[in-house]
XYZ file of C-alpha atoms in Angstrom:
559
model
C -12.449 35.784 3.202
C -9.624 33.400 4.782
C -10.178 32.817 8.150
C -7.612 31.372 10.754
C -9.149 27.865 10.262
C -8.380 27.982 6.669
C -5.028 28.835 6.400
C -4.441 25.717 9.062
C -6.244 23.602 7.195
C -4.259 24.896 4.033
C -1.228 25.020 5.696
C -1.544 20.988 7.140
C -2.369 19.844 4.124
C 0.364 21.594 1.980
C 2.842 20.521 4.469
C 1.663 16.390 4.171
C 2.396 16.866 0.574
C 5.324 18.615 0.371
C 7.115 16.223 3.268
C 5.531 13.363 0.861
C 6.930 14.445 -2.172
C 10.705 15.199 -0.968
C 10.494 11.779 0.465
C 13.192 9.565 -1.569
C 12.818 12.583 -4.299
C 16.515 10.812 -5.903
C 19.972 11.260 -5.536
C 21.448 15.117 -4.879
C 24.966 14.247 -6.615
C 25.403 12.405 -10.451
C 28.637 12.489 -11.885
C 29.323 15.207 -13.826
C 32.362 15.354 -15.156
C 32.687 14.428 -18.693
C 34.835 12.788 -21.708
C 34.161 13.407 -24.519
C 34.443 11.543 -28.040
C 34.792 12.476 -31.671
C 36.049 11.805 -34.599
C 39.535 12.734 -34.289
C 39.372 11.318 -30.486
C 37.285 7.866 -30.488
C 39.578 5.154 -29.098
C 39.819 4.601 -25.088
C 42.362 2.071 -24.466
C 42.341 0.631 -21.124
C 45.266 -1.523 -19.012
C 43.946 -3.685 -15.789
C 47.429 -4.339 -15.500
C 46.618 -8.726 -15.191
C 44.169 -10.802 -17.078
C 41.552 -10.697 -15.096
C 37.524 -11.445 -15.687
C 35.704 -8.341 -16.622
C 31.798 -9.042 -16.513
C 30.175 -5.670 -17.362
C 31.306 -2.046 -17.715
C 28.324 0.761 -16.574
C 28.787 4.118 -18.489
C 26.886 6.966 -16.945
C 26.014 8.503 -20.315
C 25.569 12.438 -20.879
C 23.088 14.557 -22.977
C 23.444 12.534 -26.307
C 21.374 9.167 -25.885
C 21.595 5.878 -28.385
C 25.720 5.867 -28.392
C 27.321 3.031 -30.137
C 30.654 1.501 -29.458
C 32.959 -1.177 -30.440
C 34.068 -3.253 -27.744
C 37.529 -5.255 -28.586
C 40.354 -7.585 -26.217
C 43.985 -7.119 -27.336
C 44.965 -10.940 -27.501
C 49.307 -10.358 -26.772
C 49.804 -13.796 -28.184
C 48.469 -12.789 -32.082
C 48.950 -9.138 -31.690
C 45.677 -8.469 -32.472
C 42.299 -6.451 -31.004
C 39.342 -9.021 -31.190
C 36.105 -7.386 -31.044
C 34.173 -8.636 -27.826
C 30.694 -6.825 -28.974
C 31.294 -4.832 -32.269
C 27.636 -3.184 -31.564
C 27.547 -2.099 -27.941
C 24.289 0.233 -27.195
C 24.252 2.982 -23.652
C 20.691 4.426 -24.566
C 19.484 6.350 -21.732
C 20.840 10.064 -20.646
C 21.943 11.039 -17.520
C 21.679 7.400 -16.340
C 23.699 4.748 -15.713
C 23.739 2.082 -18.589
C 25.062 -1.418 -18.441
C 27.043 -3.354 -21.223
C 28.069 -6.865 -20.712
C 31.563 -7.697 -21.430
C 31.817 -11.171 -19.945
C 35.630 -11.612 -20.794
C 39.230 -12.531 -19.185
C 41.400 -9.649 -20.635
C 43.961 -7.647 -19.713
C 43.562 -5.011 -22.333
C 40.149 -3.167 -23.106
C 39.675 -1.188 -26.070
C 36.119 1.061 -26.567
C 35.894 2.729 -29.977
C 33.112 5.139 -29.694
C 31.647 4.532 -33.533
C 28.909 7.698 -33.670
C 30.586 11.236 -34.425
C 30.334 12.002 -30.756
C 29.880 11.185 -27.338
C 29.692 12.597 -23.747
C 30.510 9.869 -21.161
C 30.625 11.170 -17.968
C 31.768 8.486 -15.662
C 32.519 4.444 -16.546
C 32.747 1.890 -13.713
C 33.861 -1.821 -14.471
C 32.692 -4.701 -12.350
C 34.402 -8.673 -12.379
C 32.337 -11.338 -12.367
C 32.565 -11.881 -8.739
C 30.635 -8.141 -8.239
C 34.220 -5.963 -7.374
C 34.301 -2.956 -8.674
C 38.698 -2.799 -10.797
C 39.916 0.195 -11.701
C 42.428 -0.129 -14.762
C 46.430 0.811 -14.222
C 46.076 4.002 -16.937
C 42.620 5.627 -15.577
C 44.675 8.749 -14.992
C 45.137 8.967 -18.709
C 40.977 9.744 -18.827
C 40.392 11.418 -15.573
C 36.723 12.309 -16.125
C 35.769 8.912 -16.877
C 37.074 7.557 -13.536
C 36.923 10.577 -11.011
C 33.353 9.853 -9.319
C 33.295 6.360 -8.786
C 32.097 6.848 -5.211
C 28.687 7.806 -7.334
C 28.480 4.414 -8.790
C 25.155 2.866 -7.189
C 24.337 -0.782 -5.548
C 21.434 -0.478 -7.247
C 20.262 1.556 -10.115
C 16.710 2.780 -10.152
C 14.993 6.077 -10.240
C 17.141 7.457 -7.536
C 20.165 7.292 -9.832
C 19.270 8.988 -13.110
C 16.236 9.747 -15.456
C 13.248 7.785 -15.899
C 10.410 8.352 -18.580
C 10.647 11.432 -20.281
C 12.693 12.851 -18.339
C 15.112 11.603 -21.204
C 13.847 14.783 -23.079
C 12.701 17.187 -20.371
C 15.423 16.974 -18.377
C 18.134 16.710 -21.040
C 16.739 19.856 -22.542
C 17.046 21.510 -19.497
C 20.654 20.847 -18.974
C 21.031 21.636 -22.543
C 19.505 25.195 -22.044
C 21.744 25.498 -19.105
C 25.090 24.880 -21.435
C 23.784 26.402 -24.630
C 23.881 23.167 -26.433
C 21.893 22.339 -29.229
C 18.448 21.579 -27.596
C 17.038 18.155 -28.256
C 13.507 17.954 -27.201
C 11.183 20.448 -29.920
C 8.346 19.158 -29.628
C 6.493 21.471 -26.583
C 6.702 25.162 -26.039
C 10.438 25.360 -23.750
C 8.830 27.382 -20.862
C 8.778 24.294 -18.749
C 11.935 23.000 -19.686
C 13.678 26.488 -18.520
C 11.453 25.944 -15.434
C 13.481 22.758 -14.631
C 16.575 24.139 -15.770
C 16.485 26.508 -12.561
C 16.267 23.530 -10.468
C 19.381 22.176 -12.076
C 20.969 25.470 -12.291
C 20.532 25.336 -8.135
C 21.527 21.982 -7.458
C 23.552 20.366 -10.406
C 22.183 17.717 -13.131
C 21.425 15.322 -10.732
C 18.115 13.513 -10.137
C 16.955 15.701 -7.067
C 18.151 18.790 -8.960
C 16.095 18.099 -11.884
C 12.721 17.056 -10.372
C 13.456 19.831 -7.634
C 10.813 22.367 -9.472
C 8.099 19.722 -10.281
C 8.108 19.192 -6.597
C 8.021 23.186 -6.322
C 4.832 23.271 -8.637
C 3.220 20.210 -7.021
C 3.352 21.867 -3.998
C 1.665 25.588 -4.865
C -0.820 23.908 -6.305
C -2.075 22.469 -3.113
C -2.813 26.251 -2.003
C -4.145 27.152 -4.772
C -6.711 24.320 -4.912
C -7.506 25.636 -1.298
C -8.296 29.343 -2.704
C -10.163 27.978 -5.709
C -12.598 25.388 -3.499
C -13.001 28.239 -1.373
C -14.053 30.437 -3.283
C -16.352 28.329 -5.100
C -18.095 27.030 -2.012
C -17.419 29.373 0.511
C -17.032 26.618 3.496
C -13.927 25.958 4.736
C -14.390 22.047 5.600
C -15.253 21.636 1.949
C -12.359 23.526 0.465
C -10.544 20.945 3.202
C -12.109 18.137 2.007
C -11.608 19.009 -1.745
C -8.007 19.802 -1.576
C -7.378 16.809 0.079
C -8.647 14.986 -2.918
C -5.540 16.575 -4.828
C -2.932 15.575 -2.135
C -3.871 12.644 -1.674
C -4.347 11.160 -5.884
C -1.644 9.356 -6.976
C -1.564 11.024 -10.421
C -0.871 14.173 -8.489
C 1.818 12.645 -6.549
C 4.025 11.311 -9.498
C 3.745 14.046 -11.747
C 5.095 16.106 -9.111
C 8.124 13.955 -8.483
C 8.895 13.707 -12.076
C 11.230 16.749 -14.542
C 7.935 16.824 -16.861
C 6.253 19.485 -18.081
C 2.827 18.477 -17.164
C 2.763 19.247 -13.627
C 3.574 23.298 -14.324
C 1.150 23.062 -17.536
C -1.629 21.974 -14.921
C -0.827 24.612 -12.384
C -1.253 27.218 -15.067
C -4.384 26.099 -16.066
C -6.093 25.926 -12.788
C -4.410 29.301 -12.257
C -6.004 30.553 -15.197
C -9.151 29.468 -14.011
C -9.117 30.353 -10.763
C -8.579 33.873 -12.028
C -11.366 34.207 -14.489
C -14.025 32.869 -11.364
C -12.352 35.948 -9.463
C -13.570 38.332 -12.135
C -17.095 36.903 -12.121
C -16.731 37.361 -7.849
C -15.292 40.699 -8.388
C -17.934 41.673 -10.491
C -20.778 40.589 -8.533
C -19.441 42.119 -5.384
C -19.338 45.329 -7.049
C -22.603 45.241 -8.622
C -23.887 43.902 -5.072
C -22.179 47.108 -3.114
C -23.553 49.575 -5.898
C -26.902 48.543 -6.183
C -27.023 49.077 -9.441
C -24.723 48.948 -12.661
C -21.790 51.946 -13.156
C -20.799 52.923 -16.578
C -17.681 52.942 -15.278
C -16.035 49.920 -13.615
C -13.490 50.500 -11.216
C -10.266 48.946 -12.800
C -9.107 47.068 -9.597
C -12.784 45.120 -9.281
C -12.300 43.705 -12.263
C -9.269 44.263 -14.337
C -6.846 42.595 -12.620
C -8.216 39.328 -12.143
C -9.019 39.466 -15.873
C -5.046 40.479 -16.870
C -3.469 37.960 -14.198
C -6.610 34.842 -16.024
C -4.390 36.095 -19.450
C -1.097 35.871 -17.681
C -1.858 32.580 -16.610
C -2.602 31.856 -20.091
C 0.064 32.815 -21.557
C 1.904 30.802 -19.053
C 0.000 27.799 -19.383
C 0.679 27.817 -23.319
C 4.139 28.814 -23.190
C 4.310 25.776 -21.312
C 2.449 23.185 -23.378
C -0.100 23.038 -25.923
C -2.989 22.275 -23.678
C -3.094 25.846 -22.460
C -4.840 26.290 -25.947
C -7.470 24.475 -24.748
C -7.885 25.552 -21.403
C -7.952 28.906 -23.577
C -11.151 28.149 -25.267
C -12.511 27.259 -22.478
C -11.543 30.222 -20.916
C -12.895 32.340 -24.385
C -16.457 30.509 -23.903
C -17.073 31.448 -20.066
C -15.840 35.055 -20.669
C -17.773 35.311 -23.642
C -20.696 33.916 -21.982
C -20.470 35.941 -18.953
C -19.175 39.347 -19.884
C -21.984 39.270 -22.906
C -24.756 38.625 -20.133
C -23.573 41.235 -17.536
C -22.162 44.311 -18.960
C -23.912 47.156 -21.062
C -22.433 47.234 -25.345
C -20.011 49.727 -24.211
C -18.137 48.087 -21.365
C -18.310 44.996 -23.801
C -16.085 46.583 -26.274
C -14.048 47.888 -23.481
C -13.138 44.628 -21.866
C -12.754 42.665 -25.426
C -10.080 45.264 -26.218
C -8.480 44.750 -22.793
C -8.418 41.198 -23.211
C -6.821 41.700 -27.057
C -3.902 42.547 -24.832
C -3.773 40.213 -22.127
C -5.097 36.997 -23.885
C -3.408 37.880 -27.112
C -0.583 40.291 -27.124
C 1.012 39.354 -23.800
C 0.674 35.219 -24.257
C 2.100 35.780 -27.922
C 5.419 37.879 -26.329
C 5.730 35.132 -23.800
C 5.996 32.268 -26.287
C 8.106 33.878 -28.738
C 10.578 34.405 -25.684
C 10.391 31.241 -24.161
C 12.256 29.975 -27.798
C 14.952 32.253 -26.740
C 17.151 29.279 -25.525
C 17.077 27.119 -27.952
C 19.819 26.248 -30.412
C 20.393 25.328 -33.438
C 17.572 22.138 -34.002
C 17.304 24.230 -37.104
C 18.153 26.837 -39.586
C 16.720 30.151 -38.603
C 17.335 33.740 -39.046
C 16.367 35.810 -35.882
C 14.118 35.029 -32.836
C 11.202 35.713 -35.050
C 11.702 32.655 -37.431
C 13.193 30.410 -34.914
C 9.778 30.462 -33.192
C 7.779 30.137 -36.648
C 9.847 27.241 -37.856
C 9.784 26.211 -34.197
C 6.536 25.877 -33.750
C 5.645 24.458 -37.786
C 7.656 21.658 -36.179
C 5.970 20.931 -33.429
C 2.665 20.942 -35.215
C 3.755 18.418 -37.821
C 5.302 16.309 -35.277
C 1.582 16.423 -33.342
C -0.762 15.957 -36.296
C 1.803 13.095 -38.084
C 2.924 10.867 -35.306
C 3.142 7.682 -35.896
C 3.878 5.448 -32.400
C 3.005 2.674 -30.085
C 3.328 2.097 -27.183
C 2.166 -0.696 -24.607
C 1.024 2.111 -21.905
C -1.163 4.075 -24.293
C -4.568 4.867 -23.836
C -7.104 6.180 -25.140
C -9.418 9.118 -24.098
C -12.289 7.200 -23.528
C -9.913 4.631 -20.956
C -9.100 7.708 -18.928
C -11.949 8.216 -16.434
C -11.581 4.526 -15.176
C -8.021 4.350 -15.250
C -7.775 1.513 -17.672
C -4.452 1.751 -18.367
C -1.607 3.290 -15.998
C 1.593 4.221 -17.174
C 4.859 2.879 -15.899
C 7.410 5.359 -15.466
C 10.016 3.514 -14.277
C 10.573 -0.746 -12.828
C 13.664 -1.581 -11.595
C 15.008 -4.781 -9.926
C 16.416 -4.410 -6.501
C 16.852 -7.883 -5.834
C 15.354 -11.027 -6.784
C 12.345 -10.697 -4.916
C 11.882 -6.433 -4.705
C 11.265 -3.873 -7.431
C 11.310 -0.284 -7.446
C 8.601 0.647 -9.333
C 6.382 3.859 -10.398
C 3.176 3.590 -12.160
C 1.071 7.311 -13.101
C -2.113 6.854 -12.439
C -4.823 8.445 -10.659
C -6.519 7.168 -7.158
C -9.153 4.857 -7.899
C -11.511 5.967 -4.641
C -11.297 9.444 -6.282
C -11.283 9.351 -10.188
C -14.122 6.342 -10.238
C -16.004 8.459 -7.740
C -15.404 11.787 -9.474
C -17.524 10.132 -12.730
C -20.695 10.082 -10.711
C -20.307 13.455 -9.235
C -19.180 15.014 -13.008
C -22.725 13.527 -13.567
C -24.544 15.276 -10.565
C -22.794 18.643 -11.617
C -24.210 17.996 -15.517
C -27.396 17.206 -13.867
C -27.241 20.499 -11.989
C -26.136 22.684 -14.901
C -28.732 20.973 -17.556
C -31.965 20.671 -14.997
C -31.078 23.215 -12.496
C -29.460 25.648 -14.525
C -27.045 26.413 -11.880
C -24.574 28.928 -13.266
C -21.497 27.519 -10.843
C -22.020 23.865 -12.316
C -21.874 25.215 -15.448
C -18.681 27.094 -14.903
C -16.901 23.583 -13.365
C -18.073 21.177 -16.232
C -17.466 23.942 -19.285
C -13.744 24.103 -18.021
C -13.751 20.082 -17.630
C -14.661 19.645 -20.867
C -12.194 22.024 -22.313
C -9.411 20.140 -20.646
C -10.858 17.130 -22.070
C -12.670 17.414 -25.637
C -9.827 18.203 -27.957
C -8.076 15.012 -26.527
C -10.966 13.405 -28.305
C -10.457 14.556 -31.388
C -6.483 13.808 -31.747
C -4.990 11.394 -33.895
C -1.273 10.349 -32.196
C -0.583 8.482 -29.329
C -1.704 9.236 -26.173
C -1.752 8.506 -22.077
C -3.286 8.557 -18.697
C -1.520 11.745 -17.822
C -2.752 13.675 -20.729
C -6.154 13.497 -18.520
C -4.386 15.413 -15.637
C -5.412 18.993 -16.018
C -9.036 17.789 -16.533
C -9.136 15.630 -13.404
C -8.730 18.957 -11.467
C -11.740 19.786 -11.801
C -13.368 16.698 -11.067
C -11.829 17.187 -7.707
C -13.903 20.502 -7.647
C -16.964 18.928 -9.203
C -16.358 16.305 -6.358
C -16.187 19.542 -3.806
C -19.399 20.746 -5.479
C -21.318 17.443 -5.151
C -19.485 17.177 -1.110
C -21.349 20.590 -0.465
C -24.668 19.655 -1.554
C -24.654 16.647 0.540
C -23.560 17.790 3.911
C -26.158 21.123 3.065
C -29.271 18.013 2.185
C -28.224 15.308 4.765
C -27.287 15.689 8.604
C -25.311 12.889 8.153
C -23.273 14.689 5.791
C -20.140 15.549 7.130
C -19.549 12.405 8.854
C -20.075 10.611 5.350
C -17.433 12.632 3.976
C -15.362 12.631 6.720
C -15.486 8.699 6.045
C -14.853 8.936 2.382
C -11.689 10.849 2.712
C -10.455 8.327 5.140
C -11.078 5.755 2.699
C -9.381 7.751 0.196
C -6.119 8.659 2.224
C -6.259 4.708 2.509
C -6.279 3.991 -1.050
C -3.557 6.279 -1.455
C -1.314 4.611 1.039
C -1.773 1.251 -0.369
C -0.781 2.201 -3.954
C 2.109 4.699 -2.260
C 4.312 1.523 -2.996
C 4.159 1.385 -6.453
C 4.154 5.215 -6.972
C 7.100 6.276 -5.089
C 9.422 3.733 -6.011
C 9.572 2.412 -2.449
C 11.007 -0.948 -3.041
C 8.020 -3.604 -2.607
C 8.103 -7.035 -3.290
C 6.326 -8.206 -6.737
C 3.797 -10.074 -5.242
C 2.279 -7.332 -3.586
C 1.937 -5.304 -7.051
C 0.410 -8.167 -8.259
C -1.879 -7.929 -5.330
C -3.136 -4.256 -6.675
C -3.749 -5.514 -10.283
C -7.521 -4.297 -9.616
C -8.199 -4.410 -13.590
C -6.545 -6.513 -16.055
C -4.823 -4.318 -18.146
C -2.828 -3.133 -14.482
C 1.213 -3.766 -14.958
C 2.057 -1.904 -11.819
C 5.323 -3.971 -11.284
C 7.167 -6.101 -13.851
């Protein structure tokens, strides 16, 4: 039962995040207009109308990344083009993307040498900084129509960073029923970002808008879960604090990933299934004894919004597989212990529905977007071959990657990942690292010990319920083969924040100085968070003060 202290405390608390989040989210206007190249239509020939000392041209590149081009002078005294860089590279979509030129010319030509390319805005700078228009730009008018858009400085304000390269792009892709690039997750997530776009244009704000969104309802929902759970409203405080205040938590919400709405599902999930177990208990507790026949609302709905979730959760990403099994083994364990044979059977065929039938029909139709990646006849074999793909593309990786980690690295935040570094001038950088808070996840290892400790020795039912869905978050990352990183460790860390809740509980219950201990911890927490804001926000920052946070060796917060 919510009482008017909780939904203040929920209500602060979601508010600090969400005003933290928004802050310096990235620009709300990219250009947008496009040119674009084929085969037929390759050559842009460009007149500055003097010789004149071109030092770089920056192409603000559109869904198709890697693009190659041919970079020539026309010298008037031979007649001839003379290639100034015959192998010019813009890599990154929806970005901006600098090629040196570096030459005194009057005459440009760029041959775009792959069978396509979208090229949505070019801006050409002389050596002295000045931004030169050529004489002809009218003759390509979406190449030179949003030069106002052209940054000071690029960084993650201006375009994509990470893998936002896939996520993002997809998104738009979905958007303009283009063929869809990224295969290799479930598209649920990707269509979730889309609507962000679809509200406020490909643009960095519009495509991070829903991550925000997510990272946000999961503050509230955190709130409901601790509560429950504990059934003390400082604790549920003090827990969901833990979650708006980790850094992890903070990026992945400011980022057009999928990981932040796969984690919300899963918790979701979860916070469903504990429902059922409260639902039935309450009932059993009002009856006095067991019905043979369960009132559908007590427990049934809980049980078919847990397989909602689910399906959710998996359409999303993978990992909602896991958080299924973990999901199987505490219903399993539960329903098996508390209900007669009959009701058994009746609930097992309920859940055939929810946890099967409805979580299959969700996937198939989150493939409904996609195009062409491959040849398929009908919805039906588009997801089949769809998700073949993605399986194979899992179980045969083959990748490094300096930022990798480990499982085993996770827990102690070994190594974080750096989603984006930018220079903003010689002595500042705009930099953001994922990684977790270290006041909370080193913390959070001795309370996921406690909570063992309590479900082993004690045999308390409620630890069990935390660490089983911990280690289904985290055991089959154990057990795979390709690369991975910090942020694969996400969903998991949620509930060492409620682990951390449970342990908080037991000590202000055992220790009258309890609260205030706490109350001290969190402080130092909020802190922590607040010094490494910096270097997770992309706050500009000088490099000597991310060298100053380089707490473990293997740290490259700032390059």
């Amino acid at each position: 039962m919510l009482t008017r202290r909780d939904y203040i405390y929920m209500t602060v608390l979601t508010f600090v995040f969400s005003v933290l989040a928004f802050f310096r989210l990235g620009n709300t206007y990219a250009p947008e207009s496009f040119y674009m190249t084929d085969a037929q239509n390759c050559d842009i020939v460009l007149d500055f109308g003097d010789y004149i000392d071109v030092a770089t041209v920056s192409v603000f590149l559109g869904n198709q990344n890697t693009r190659h081009f041919s970079i020539s002078a026309f010298n008037e005294a031979t007649g001839a083009w003379e290639i100034i860089n015959g192998d010019a590279i813009a890599e990154s979509v929806f970005a901006w993307n600098t090629i040196d030129i570096y030459y005194r010319l009057r005459y440009l030509g760029i041959v775009a040498t792959d069978e396509s390319a979208m090229l949505n805005e070019m801006v050409f700078k002389k050596t002295d900084g000045t931004i030169i228009l050529p004489l002809n730009y009218r003759e390509y008018p979406a190449l030179f129509d949003e030069q106002n858009m052209f940054p000071e400085v690029k960084t993650y304000l201006t375009g994509t960073m990470f893998d936002e390269v896939y996520h993002g792009r997809t998104a738009y892709e979905f958007l303009h029923k283009l063929t869809t690039y990224e295969t290799t997750h479930p598209h649920l997530g990707k269509i979730i970002i889309s609507l962000g776009i679809l509200t406020f244009g490909m643009n960095p704000f519009g495509w991070r808008f829903m991550s925000v969104i997510f990272g946000i309802l999961i503050i509230p929902l955190m709130y409901l879960f601790a509560k429950r759970l504990f059934e003390n409203s400082f604790i549920a405080a003090a827990t969901t604090g833990l979650l708006v205040f980790d850094c992890m938590h903070y990026t992945l919400s400011r980022i057009a990933t999928i990981d932040i709405f796969a984690a919300f599902f899963i918790l979701l999930m979860y916070y469903f299934l504990y429902e059922y177990f409260l639902k039935d208990n309450n009932y059993r507790k009002s009856k006095g004894s067991f019905s043979d026949k369960i009132p559908p609302k007590d427990v049934y709905i809980p049980l078919a919004l847990c397989g909602i979730s689910m399906a959710f959760g998996v359409a999303t990403k993978w990992t909602g597989v896991y958080a299924g099994l973990g999901l199987g083994i505490l219903f399993i364990w539960y329903t098996l212990t508390h209900f007669p044979k009959g009701q058994v059977l009746r609930l097992f065929g309920f859940c055939c529905i929810f946890f099967i039938f409805i979580p299959l029909v969700v996937y198939i139709l989150c493939f409904i977007p996609v195009v062409g990646y491959t040849e398929y006849t009908g919805l039906i074999d588009k997801v089949v071959k769809g998700t073949q793909y993605m399986f194979n593309y899992h179980s045969t990786l083959v990748a490094e990657h300096y930022y990798s980690s480990p499982f085993y690295e996770w827990p102690v935040i070994w190594m974080p990942l750096l989603d984006a570094n930018d220079a903003v001038d010689s002595l500042r950088v705009s930099a953001i690292s994922c990684m977790g808070n270290p006041a909370i996840w080193w913390v959070g290892i001795f309370c996921e010990l406690y909570v063992l400790f309590r479900w082993i020795i004690k045999k308390d039912k409620k630890a069990g319920f935390l660490f089983i869905a911990y280690l289904a978050q985290y055991v089959p990352w154990m057990s795979i083969s390709r690369i991975t990183f910090i942020y694969h460790y996400f969903p998991a860390i949620l509930f060492v924040m409620l682990m951390m809740g449970y342990t908080m509980l037991h000590v202000m219950e055992r220790f009258s100085w309890g609260k205030k201990a706490i109350t001290c911890y969190m402080a130092i927490a909020v802190f922590i968070f607040f010094l490494f804001f910096p270097v997770i926000s992309g706050l500009p920052v000088s490099k000597e003060y991310g060298l100053h946070l380089r707490w473990l060796k293997d740290w490259i917060l700032v390059l």
